[in-house]
Amino acid sequence: MNRQKKERTGLKAFSAMILSIMQKEKSIEYTKVADIIMGMTEGTGDDKNVKRRVYDALNVMCAVNLIKKDKKMAYITDNQMCSCEEEVERRLASLGQAIVSAPKLRERVEEKRRILEETVRRKDLLLRLIKRNSEREIEEKEKLHLPFILISTKKKSRIDCETNDRRSYFKFIFTSPYKIYEDVHILKQIFGDASVRSEVKEHHKGISQSQKENVEAPKKWNPPHEMDRATPGSPLGSSYIFTEDDDWLNLYNFLN
């Protein structure tokens, strides 16, 4: 029963009814198209939904160039083409594939939005840092230039660093566990960024009480969302690679 109802009120069914009307009328007000189809589907008890679906079908048919709309009027584009059922179904199917991909596109847009928000937040941090530093007199030797990363490990750990002539590639090799501190997180900590506080809460949610007791208290400047890199302990058992394509290096290009 539900399947039969879907077949009567689906996009394909409405499109077929609209084409049947358009082939006879050639041009017609699209509100009248909706009224005619509502009369054809009498007894469904859902006139508002039927009317909305008719308008959706009209928009879809415009998108695949089966009909065109001008103000309140709807016109058939090619009566001979529209009489070919295979061509009509092919065009509707092609649009259906695009509609299926719409959720993926929305996900990509949402991801781009998050990236943009983070970039704007980082830009704000850098501008605040510039303003803060302009109000202070600091000797050149005491300055720490951006971009930078801080890497901490045990005092007795052996650290090997490999790079190329352009210094666009760095490979660090450790013999002990180490931690990476990104400059942007340190800036967030300095300026009390709200996202850092939320990161702290989320970070501690996943830590049990026994784990908390065994974790050494961090120093005040340490960013809460640091990256832990545990190693098996062999002389060449741990490494971390940075390249010029890494986010921490490209953050500042938009200010140049």
Coordinates of C-alpha atoms in Angstrom, one line a residue:
M1 CA 0.0 0.0 0.0
N2 CA 2.8 2.5 1.0
R3 CA 4.7 1.6 -2.2
Q4 CA 1.6 2.3 -4.4
K5 CA 1.1 5.6 -2.6
K6 CA 4.8 6.5 -3.1
E7 CA 4.5 5.7 -6.8
R8 CA 1.5 8.0 -7.1
T9 CA 3.1 10.9 -5.2
G10 CA 6.8 10.5 -6.2
L11 CA 8.9 12.8 -8.3
K12 CA 8.5 10.6 -11.4
A13 CA 4.7 10.4 -11.0
F14 CA 4.3 14.2 -10.6
S15 CA 6.7 14.9 -13.5
A16 CA 4.7 12.6 -15.8
M17 CA 1.5 14.4 -14.8
I18 CA 3.0 17.8 -15.4
L19 CA 4.4 16.8 -18.8
S20 CA 0.9 15.5 -19.8
I21 CA -0.6 18.8 -18.8
M22 CA 2.1 20.9 -20.5
Q23 CA 1.9 18.9 -23.8
K24 CA -1.7 19.9 -24.0
E25 CA -1.5 23.5 -22.8
K26 CA 2.0 24.5 -24.1
S27 CA 2.0 27.3 -21.6
I28 CA 0.1 27.6 -18.3
E29 CA 0.4 29.3 -14.9
Y30 CA 2.2 26.9 -12.6
T31 CA -0.3 27.6 -9.8
K32 CA -2.9 26.2 -12.2
V33 CA -0.7 23.1 -12.8
A34 CA -0.7 22.5 -9.0
D35 CA -4.5 22.9 -8.9
I36 CA -5.0 20.4 -11.7
I37 CA -2.8 17.8 -10.2
M38 CA -4.4 18.3 -6.8
G39 CA -7.7 17.5 -8.5
M40 CA -6.1 14.4 -10.1
T41 CA -4.9 13.1 -6.7
E42 CA -8.1 13.9 -4.9
G43 CA -8.6 11.7 -1.8
T44 CA -5.1 11.7 -0.5
G45 CA -6.1 14.1 2.3
D46 CA -2.8 16.0 2.1
D47 CA -3.3 18.9 -0.3
K48 CA -0.5 21.0 1.1
N49 CA 2.1 18.3 0.7
V50 CA 0.9 17.5 -2.8
K51 CA 1.1 21.2 -3.8
R52 CA 4.6 21.4 -2.4
R53 CA 5.7 18.3 -4.2
V54 CA 4.3 19.6 -7.5
Y55 CA 6.3 22.8 -7.1
D56 CA 9.4 20.7 -6.3
A57 CA 8.8 18.7 -9.5
L58 CA 8.4 21.9 -11.5
N59 CA 11.7 23.2 -10.2
V60 CA 13.4 19.9 -11.0
M61 CA 12.0 19.9 -14.5
C62 CA 13.3 23.4 -15.0
A63 CA 16.7 22.4 -13.8
V64 CA 16.9 19.6 -16.4
N65 CA 15.5 21.9 -19.1
L66 CA 12.2 20.0 -19.7
I67 CA 10.2 23.2 -19.0
K68 CA 11.0 26.8 -18.3
K69 CA 9.4 29.3 -16.0
D70 CA 8.9 33.0 -16.6
K71 CA 7.3 34.9 -13.8
K72 CA 4.0 33.0 -13.1
M73 CA 4.0 31.1 -16.4
A74 CA 5.5 27.6 -17.2
Y75 CA 6.4 26.7 -20.8
I76 CA 7.3 23.4 -22.4
T77 CA 10.8 23.7 -24.0
D78 CA 10.5 21.0 -26.7
N79 CA 7.3 19.1 -27.1
Q80 CA 8.9 16.4 -29.3
M81 CA 11.7 15.8 -26.8
C82 CA 9.3 15.7 -23.9
S83 CA 7.2 13.1 -25.6
C84 CA 10.2 10.7 -25.5
E85 CA 9.8 8.9 -22.2
E86 CA 13.4 7.6 -22.2
E87 CA 14.9 11.1 -22.6
V88 CA 12.7 12.4 -19.8
E89 CA 13.7 9.6 -17.5
R90 CA 17.4 10.1 -18.4
R91 CA 17.3 13.7 -17.5
L92 CA 15.5 13.2 -14.3
A93 CA 17.9 10.4 -13.3
S94 CA 20.9 12.6 -14.0
L95 CA 19.4 15.2 -11.6
G96 CA 18.6 12.5 -9.1
Q97 CA 22.3 11.6 -8.9
A98 CA 23.1 15.3 -8.2
I99 CA 20.5 15.4 -5.5
V100 CA 22.0 12.2 -3.9
S101 CA 25.4 13.9 -3.8
A102 CA 24.0 17.0 -2.1
P103 CA 24.5 15.7 1.4
K104 CA 28.2 15.1 0.6
L105 CA 28.4 18.6 -0.7
R106 CA 26.9 19.9 2.5
E107 CA 29.4 18.0 4.5
R108 CA 32.2 19.5 2.5
V109 CA 30.7 23.0 3.0
E110 CA 30.5 22.4 6.7
E111 CA 34.1 21.2 6.8
K112 CA 35.2 24.3 4.9
R113 CA 33.2 26.5 7.3
R114 CA 35.0 24.9 10.3
I115 CA 38.4 25.5 8.6
L116 CA 37.5 29.1 7.9
E117 CA 36.4 29.7 11.5
E118 CA 39.6 28.2 12.8
T119 CA 41.7 30.3 10.3
V120 CA 39.9 33.5 11.3
R121 CA 40.5 32.6 15.0
R122 CA 44.2 32.0 14.4
K123 CA 44.4 35.3 12.4
D124 CA 42.9 37.1 15.4
L125 CA 45.4 35.5 17.7
L126 CA 48.3 36.7 15.5
L127 CA 46.9 40.2 15.3
R128 CA 46.5 40.3 19.1
L129 CA 50.1 39.1 19.5
I130 CA 51.4 41.8 17.1
K131 CA 49.5 44.5 19.1
R132 CA 50.8 43.0 22.4
N133 CA 54.4 42.9 21.2
S134 CA 54.2 46.5 19.7
E135 CA 53.5 47.7 23.2
R136 CA 56.7 46.1 24.6
E137 CA 60.4 46.6 24.1
I138 CA 62.1 43.2 23.6
E139 CA 65.6 42.5 22.6
E140 CA 66.1 40.7 19.4
K141 CA 67.9 37.7 21.0
E142 CA 64.8 37.2 23.2
K143 CA 62.3 37.0 20.4
L144 CA 60.8 33.7 19.3
H145 CA 59.7 34.1 15.7
L146 CA 56.6 32.5 14.2
P147 CA 56.0 29.9 13.0
F148 CA 57.5 27.6 15.6
I149 CA 56.9 24.3 17.4
L150 CA 58.2 23.1 20.7
I151 CA 59.2 19.5 21.3
S152 CA 59.8 18.2 24.7
T153 CA 61.3 14.8 25.8
K154 CA 63.4 13.3 28.5
K155 CA 66.8 14.9 29.2
K156 CA 68.6 11.7 28.5
S157 CA 66.7 11.1 25.3
R158 CA 68.7 11.0 22.1
I159 CA 67.3 13.3 19.4
D160 CA 68.4 13.2 15.7
C161 CA 67.1 15.9 13.3
E162 CA 67.3 15.5 9.5
T163 CA 66.6 18.3 7.0
N164 CA 67.2 19.3 3.4
D165 CA 69.0 22.3 1.9
R166 CA 65.9 24.3 1.6
R167 CA 64.8 23.4 5.2
S168 CA 61.4 22.6 3.9
Y169 CA 61.6 19.1 5.5
F170 CA 62.4 18.1 9.0
K171 CA 62.5 14.6 10.5
F172 CA 63.0 14.2 14.3
I173 CA 64.0 10.8 15.7
F174 CA 63.7 10.2 19.4
T175 CA 64.6 7.4 21.7
S176 CA 62.0 8.3 24.3
P177 CA 58.4 9.5 24.4
Y178 CA 57.9 13.1 23.3
K179 CA 55.3 15.8 23.1
I180 CA 54.6 18.4 20.4
Y181 CA 53.5 21.9 21.3
E182 CA 52.1 23.9 18.4
D183 CA 52.5 27.6 18.5
V184 CA 48.8 28.3 17.9
H185 CA 47.8 26.4 21.0
I186 CA 50.4 28.4 23.0
L187 CA 48.9 31.6 21.7
K188 CA 45.4 30.4 22.6
Q189 CA 46.7 29.8 26.1
I190 CA 48.3 33.2 26.4
F191 CA 45.2 35.0 25.3
G192 CA 42.7 32.7 27.1
D193 CA 41.0 31.6 23.9
A194 CA 37.6 30.0 24.7
S195 CA 38.2 27.1 22.4
V196 CA 41.2 26.1 24.7
R197 CA 38.9 25.9 27.7
S198 CA 36.5 23.7 25.9
E199 CA 39.4 21.5 24.7
V200 CA 40.5 21.2 28.3
K201 CA 37.0 20.0 29.4
E202 CA 36.8 17.5 26.5
H203 CA 40.4 16.3 27.2
H204 CA 39.7 15.6 30.8
K205 CA 36.4 13.8 30.2
G206 CA 38.2 10.8 28.8
I207 CA 40.7 10.5 31.6
S208 CA 40.0 8.2 34.5
Q209 CA 40.7 9.2 38.1
S210 CA 43.6 6.7 38.3
Q211 CA 45.1 8.2 35.1
K212 CA 44.8 11.7 36.5
E213 CA 46.7 10.7 39.6
N214 CA 49.6 9.3 37.5
V215 CA 49.8 12.3 35.2
E216 CA 52.3 14.9 36.0
A217 CA 50.8 18.4 36.5
P218 CA 51.5 20.5 33.4
K219 CA 53.3 23.8 33.6
K220 CA 51.2 26.9 33.3
W221 CA 52.2 27.7 29.7
N222 CA 51.6 24.2 28.4
P223 CA 48.8 24.0 25.8
P224 CA 46.1 21.6 26.9
H225 CA 45.6 19.9 23.6
E226 CA 49.1 18.8 23.2
M227 CA 50.0 15.7 21.0
D228 CA 51.5 12.8 22.8
R229 CA 53.8 10.5 20.8
A230 CA 54.7 7.3 22.7
T231 CA 57.6 5.2 21.4
P232 CA 58.7 1.6 21.9
G233 CA 62.0 2.8 23.2
S234 CA 64.4 1.5 20.6
P235 CA 67.2 3.9 19.4
L236 CA 65.3 4.6 16.2
G237 CA 61.9 3.7 17.5
S238 CA 60.2 7.0 17.2
S239 CA 60.1 9.8 14.6
Y240 CA 58.0 12.7 13.5
I241 CA 58.2 14.4 10.1
F242 CA 57.3 18.1 9.3
T243 CA 57.2 19.4 5.7
E244 CA 56.5 22.8 4.2
D245 CA 53.0 21.6 3.5
D246 CA 52.2 21.2 7.2
D247 CA 49.4 23.3 8.6
W248 CA 51.6 24.9 11.3
L249 CA 53.9 26.4 8.6
N250 CA 51.2 27.6 6.2
L251 CA 49.1 29.3 8.8
Y252 CA 50.9 32.6 8.3
N253 CA 50.9 32.9 4.6
F254 CA 47.7 34.9 4.6
L255 CA 49.4 37.7 6.6
N256 CA 52.3 38.0 4.2

